[in-house]
Short mmCIF file of C-alpha atoms and ligand atoms in Angstrom, two decimals:
data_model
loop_
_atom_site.label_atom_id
_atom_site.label_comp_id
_atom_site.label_asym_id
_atom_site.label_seq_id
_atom_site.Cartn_x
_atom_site.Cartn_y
_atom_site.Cartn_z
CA UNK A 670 -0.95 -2.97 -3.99
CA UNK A 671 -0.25 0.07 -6.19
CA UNK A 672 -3.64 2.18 -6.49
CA UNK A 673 -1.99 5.62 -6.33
CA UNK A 674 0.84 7.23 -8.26
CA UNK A 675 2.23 10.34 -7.87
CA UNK A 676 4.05 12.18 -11.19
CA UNK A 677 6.28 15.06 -10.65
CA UNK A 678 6.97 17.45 -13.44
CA UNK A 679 4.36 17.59 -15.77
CA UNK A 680 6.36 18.47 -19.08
CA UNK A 681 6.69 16.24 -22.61
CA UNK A 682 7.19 12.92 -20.28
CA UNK A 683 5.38 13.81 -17.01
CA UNK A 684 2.02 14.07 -18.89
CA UNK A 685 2.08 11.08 -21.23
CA UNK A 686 2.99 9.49 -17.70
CA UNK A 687 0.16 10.38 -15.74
CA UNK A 688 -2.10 10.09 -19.22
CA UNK A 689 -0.61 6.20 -19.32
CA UNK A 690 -1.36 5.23 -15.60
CA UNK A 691 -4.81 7.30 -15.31
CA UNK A 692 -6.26 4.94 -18.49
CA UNK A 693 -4.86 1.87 -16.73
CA UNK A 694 -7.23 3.05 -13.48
CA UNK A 695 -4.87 4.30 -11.30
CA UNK A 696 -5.33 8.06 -9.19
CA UNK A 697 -2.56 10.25 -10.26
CA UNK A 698 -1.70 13.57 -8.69
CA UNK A 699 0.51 15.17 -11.35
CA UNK A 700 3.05 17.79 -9.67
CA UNK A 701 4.69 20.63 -10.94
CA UNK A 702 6.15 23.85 -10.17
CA UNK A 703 4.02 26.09 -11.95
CA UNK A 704 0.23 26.13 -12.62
CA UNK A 705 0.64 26.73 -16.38
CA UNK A 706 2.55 23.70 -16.62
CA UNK A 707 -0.06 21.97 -15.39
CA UNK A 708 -2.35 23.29 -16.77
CA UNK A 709 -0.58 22.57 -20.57
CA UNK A 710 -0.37 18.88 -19.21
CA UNK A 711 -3.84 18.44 -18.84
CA UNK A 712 -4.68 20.28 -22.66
CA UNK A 713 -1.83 18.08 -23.50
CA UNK A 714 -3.25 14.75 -22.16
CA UNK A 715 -7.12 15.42 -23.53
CA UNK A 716 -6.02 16.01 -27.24
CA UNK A 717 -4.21 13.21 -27.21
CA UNK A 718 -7.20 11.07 -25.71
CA UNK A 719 -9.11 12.21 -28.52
CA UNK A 720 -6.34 10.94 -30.86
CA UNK A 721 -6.81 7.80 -29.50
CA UNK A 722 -10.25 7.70 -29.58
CA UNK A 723 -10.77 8.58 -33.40
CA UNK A 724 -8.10 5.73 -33.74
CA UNK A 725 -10.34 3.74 -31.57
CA UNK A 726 -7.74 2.28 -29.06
CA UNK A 727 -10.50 3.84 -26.52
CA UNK A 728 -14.05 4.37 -26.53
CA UNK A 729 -15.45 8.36 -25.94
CA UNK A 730 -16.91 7.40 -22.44
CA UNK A 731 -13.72 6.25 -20.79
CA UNK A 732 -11.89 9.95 -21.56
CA UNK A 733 -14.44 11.62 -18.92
CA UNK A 734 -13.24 8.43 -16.55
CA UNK A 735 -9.55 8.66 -17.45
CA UNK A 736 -9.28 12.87 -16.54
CA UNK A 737 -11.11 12.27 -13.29
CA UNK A 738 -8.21 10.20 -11.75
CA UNK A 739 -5.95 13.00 -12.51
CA UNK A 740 -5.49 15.65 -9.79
CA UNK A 741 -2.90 18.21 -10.19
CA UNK A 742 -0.65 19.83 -7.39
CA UNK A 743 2.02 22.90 -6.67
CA UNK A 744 2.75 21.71 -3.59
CA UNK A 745 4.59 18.19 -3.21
CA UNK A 746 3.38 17.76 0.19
CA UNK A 747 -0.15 17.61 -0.49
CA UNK A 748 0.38 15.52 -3.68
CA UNK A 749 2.22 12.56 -1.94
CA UNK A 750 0.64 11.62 1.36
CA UNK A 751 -1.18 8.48 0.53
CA UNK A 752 1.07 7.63 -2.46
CA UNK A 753 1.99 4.40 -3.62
CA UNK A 754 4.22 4.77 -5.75
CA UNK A 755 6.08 8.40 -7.34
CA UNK A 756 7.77 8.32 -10.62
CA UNK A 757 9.68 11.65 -10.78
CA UNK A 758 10.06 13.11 -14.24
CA UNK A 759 11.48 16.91 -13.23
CA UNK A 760 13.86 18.42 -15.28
CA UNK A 761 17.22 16.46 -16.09
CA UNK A 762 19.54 18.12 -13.93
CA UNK A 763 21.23 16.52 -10.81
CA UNK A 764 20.79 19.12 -8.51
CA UNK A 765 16.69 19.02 -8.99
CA UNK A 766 16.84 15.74 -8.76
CA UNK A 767 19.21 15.19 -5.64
CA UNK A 768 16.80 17.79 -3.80
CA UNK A 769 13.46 16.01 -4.55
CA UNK A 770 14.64 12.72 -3.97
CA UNK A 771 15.81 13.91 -0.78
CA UNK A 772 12.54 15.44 -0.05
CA UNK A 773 10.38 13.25 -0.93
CA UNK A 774 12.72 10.67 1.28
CA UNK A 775 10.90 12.61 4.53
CA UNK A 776 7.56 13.40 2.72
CA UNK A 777 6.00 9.70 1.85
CA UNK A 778 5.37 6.89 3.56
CA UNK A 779 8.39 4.71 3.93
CA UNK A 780 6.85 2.20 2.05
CA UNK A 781 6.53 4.07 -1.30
CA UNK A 782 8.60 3.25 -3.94
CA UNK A 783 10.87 6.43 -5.21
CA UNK A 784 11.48 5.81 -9.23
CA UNK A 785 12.97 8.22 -11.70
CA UNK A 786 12.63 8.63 -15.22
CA UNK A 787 15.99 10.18 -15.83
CA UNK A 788 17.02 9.67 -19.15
CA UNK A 789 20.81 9.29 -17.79
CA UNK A 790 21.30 10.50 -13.84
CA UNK A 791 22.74 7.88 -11.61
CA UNK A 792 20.16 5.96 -9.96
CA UNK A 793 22.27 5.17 -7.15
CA UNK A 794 23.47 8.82 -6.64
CA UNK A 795 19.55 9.70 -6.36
CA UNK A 796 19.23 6.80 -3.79
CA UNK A 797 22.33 7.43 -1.78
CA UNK A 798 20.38 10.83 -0.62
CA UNK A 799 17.36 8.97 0.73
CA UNK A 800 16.75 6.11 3.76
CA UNK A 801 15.39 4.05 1.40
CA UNK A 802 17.73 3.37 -1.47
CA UNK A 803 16.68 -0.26 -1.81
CA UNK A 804 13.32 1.55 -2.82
CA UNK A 805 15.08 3.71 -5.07
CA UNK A 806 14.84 2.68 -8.79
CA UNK A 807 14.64 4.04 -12.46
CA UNK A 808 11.43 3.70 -14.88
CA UNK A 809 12.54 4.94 -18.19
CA UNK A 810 9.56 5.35 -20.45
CA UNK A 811 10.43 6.75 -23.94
CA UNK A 812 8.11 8.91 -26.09
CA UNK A 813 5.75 9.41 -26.49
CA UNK A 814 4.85 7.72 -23.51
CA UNK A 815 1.16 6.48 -24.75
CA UNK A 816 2.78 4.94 -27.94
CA UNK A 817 6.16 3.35 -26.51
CA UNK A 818 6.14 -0.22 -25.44
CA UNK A 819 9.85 -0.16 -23.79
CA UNK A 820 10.08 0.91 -20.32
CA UNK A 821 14.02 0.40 -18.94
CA UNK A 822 13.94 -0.71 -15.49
CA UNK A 823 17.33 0.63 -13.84
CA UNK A 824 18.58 -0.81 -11.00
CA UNK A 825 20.19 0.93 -8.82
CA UNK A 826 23.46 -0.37 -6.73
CA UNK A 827 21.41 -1.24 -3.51
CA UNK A 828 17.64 -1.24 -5.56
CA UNK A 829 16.28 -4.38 -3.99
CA UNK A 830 15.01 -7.52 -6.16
CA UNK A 831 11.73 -7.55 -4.75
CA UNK A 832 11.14 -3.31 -5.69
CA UNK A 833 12.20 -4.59 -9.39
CA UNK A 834 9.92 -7.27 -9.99
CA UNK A 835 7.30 -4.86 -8.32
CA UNK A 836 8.28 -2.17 -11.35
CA UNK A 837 8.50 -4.56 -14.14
CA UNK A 838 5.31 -6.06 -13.07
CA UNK A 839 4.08 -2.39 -12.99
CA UNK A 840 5.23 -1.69 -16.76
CA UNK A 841 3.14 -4.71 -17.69
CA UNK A 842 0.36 -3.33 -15.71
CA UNK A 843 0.50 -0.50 -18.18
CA UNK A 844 0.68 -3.10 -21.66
CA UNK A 845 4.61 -2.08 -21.81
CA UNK A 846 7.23 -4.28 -22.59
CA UNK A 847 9.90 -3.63 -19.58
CA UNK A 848 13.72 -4.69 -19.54
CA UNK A 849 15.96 -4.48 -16.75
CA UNK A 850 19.23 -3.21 -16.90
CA UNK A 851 22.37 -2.02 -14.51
CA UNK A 852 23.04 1.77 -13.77
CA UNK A 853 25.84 3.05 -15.99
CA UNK A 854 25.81 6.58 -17.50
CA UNK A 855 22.69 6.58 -20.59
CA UNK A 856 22.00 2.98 -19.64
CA UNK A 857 21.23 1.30 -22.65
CA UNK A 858 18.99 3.49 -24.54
CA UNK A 859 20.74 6.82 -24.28
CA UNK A 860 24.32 5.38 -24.20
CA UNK A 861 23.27 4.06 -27.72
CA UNK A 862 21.33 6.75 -28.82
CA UNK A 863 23.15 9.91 -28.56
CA UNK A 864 26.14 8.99 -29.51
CA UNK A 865 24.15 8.29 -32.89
CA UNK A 866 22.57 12.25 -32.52
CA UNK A 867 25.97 14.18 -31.78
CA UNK A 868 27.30 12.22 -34.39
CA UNK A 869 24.53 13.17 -37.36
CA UNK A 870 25.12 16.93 -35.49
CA UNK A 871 28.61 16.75 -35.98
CA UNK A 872 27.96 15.56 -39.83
CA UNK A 873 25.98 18.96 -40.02
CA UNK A 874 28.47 21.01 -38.33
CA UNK A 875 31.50 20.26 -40.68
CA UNK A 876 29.35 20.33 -43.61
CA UNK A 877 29.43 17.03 -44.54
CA UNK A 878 25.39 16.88 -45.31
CA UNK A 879 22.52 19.31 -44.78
CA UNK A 880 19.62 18.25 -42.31
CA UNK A 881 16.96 16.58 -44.65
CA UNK A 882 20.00 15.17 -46.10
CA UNK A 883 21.66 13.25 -42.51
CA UNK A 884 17.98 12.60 -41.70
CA UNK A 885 16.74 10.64 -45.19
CA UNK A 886 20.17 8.94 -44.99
CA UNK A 887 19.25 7.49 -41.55
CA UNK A 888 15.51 6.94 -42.34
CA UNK A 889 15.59 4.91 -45.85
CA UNK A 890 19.07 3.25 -45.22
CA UNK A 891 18.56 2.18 -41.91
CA UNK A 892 14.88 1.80 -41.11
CA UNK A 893 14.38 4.82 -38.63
CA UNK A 894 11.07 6.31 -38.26
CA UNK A 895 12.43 9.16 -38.06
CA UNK A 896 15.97 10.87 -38.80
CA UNK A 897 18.36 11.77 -35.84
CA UNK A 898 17.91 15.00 -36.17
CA UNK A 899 14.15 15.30 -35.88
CA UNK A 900 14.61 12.80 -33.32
CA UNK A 901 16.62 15.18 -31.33
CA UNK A 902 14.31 17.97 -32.11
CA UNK A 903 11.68 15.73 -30.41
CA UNK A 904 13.62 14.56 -27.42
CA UNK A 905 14.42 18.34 -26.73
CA UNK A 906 18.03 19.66 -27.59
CA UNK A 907 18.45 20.75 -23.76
CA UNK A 908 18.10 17.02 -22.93
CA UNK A 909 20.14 15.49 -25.37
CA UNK A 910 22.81 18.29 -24.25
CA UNK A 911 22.13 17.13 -20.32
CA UNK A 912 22.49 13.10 -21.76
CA UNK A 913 25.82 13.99 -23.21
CA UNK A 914 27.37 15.85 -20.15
CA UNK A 915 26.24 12.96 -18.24
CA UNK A 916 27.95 10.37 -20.41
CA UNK A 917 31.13 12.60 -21.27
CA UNK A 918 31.98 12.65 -17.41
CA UNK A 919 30.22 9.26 -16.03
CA UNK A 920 32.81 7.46 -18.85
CA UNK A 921 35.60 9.87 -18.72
CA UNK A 922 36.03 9.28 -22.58
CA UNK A 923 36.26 12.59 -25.32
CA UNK A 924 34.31 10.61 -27.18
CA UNK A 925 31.15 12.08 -25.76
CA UNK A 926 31.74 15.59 -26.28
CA UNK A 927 28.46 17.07 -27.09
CA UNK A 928 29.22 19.26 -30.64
CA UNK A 929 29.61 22.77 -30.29
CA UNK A 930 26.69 23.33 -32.50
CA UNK A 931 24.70 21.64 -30.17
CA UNK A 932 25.95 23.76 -27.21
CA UNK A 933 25.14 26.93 -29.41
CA UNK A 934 21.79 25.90 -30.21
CA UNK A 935 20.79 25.37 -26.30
CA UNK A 936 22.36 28.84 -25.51
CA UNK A 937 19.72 30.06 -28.11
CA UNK A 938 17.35 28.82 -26.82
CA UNK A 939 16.51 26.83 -29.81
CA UNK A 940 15.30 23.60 -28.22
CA UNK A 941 13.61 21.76 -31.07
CA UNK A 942 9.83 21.35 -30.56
CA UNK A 943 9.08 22.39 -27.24
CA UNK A 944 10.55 25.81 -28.31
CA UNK A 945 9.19 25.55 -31.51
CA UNK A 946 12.18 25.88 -33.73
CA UNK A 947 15.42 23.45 -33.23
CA UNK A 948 16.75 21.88 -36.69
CA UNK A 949 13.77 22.25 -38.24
CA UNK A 950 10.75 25.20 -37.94
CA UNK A 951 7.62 23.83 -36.34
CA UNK A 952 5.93 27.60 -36.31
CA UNK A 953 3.80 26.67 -39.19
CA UNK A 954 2.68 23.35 -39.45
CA UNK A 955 4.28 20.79 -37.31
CA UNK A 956 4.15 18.82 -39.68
CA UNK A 957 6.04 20.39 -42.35
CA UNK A 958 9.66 19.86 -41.81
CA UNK A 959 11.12 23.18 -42.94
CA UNK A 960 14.54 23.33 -42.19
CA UNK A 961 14.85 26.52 -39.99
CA UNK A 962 16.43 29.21 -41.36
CA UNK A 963 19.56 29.48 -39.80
CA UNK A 964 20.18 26.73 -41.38
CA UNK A 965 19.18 27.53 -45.18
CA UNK A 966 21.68 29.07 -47.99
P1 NAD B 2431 10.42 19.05 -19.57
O1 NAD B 2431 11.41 20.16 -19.52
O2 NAD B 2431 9.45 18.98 -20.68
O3 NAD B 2431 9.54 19.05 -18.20
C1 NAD B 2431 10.10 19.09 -16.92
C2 NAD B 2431 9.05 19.64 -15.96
O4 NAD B 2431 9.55 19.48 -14.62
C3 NAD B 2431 8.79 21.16 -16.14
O5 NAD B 2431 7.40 21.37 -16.32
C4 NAD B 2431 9.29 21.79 -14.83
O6 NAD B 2431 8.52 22.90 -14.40
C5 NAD B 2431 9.13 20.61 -13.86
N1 NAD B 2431 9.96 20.70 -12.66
C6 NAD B 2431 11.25 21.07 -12.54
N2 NAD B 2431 11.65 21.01 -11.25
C7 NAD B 2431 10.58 20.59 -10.54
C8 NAD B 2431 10.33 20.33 -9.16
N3 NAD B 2431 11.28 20.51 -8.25
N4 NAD B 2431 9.10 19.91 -8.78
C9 NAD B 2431 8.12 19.73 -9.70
N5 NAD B 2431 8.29 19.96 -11.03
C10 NAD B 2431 9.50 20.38 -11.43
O7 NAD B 2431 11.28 17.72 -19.43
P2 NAD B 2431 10.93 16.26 -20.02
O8 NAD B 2431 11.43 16.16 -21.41
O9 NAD B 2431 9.53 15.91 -19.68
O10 NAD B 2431 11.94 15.37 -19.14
C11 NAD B 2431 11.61 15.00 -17.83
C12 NAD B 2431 12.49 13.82 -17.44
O11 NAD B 2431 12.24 12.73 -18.33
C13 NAD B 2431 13.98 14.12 -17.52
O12 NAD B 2431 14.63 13.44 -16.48
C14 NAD B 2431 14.35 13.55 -18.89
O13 NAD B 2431 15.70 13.16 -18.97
C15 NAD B 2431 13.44 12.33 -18.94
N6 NAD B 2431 13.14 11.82 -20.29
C16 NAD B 2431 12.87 12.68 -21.32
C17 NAD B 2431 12.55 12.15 -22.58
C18 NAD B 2431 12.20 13.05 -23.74
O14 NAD B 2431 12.07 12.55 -24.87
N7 NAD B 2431 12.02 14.34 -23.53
C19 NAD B 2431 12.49 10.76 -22.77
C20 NAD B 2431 12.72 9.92 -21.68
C21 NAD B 2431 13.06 10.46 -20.43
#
């Protein structure tokens, strides 16, 4: 039975996964490089207990509860010796990846079950480096994770039947609504979903709209919370960049080319709101969507 997970990486997704499991009672030990990550995580993870408390989906005793099962780690090692169950949620990039797979391939017990929440890496590249790939498996939460119902469940080539029923079942643990789908490039979510981004940043970069304009187009005619532009700003322009490399040469097609804008932005450093200015300017109040000024006349 599952008691113990371990999350590595504790940035946007690795704390609203250890904040999800830690309220459902499991012991999490949170991993990441660098104490200040960590550190962030756990800031991260209390405000946005509170949030849920003053909107009353938990009571003010349980947050005390809910931080205890959280222990946080530098060294992977220590973190995963009696783990159940790791969900790795490092930066996208294949060569981080690859490595910790591979690592944590000697580090836990052979029993553990190795998932990734990699928006768009090959599951079955990640596997192929372990001893266990029938254990290997993606858990794709979205975010925020707290909020998000949809976990995708990717199976790998060799991910067994039984480990996927064991993470579906998990994702249900957790009051998410899981669906299980084959591993090609993006999946479902991310094959869908940023072709829909580069396009709106494509829209921008030949001047065909400005930024509130693409984004109220996509919010009042079609329903979406939010525009694909703030949604990008959200996800993290690095990742959507890393999603589109991923698709561009897992499908061979031009049609993925991520727009040079997109590519300039990311060399800027100008990653949306973990960097605090993207398409819009978060420096004053988040929520104020001022577009940011590079991109005013
Ligand atoms: P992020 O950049 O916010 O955080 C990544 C964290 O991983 C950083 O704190 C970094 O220090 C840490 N890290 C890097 N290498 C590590 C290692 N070897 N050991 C331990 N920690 C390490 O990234 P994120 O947005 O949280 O994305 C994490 C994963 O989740 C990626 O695979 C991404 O594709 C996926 N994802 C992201 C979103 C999103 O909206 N941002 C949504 C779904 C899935």
């Amino acid at each position: 039975m599952i008691q113990h997970i371990t999350v590595i990486g504790s940035g946007t997704m690795g704390n609203g996964i250890a904040h999800t499991f830690a309220q459902y009672g499991f012991h999490v030990s949170l991993v990441d490089l660098h104490e200040k990550a960590l550190s962030n995580a756990l800031t991260t993870i209390e405000k946005n207990l509170d949030r849920q408390i003053q909107k009353s989906i938990l009571i003010a005793e349980e947050k005390t509860a809910i931080l205890s099962r959280i222990k946080t780690f530098t060294r992977l090692e220590e973190a995963v010796v009696h783990t159940h169950f790791v969900i790795e949620a490092a930066t996208e990039q294949t060569p981080i990846k690859l490595d910790l797979f591979q690592t944590l391939d000697q580090l836990c017990p052979p029993e553990t079950i190795l998932a990734s929440n990699t928006s768009s890496i090959s599951i079955t590249k990640l596997a192929a480096v372990t001893n266990r790939p029938d254990k290997v498996i993606g858990m794709h939460f979205m975010n925020p994770v707290p909020v998000m119902k949809l976990v995708e469940v990717i199976r790998g080539y060799a991910s067994s039947d039984e480990v996927t029923d064991t993470v579906m079942a998990l994702a249900r643990q957790l009051e998410k609504i899981p669906v299980a789908v084959q591993d090609y490039p993006g999946f479902i979510a991310n094959r869908i979903l940023m072709p829909m981004i580069n396009e709106a940043i494509y829209s921008l970069y030949e001047g065909v709209a400005g930024i509130h304009e693409i984004d109220t187009v996509m919010k009042l005619g079609m329903s979406h919370p939010m525009g694909p532009l703030q949604l990008a700003d959200f996800i993290g322009l690095d990742v959507c960049l890393a999603i589109l490399k991923v698709l561009q040469e897992g499908f061979g097609n031009p049609k993925y080319a991520p727009c040079p804008l997109l590519v300039n932005m990311v060399a800027a450093k100008q990653l949306g709101i973990k960097t605090e200015i993207g398409f819009y300017d978060y420096r004053k109040d988040p929520k104020d969507l001022i577009v940011a000024p590079r991109f005013t006349t």
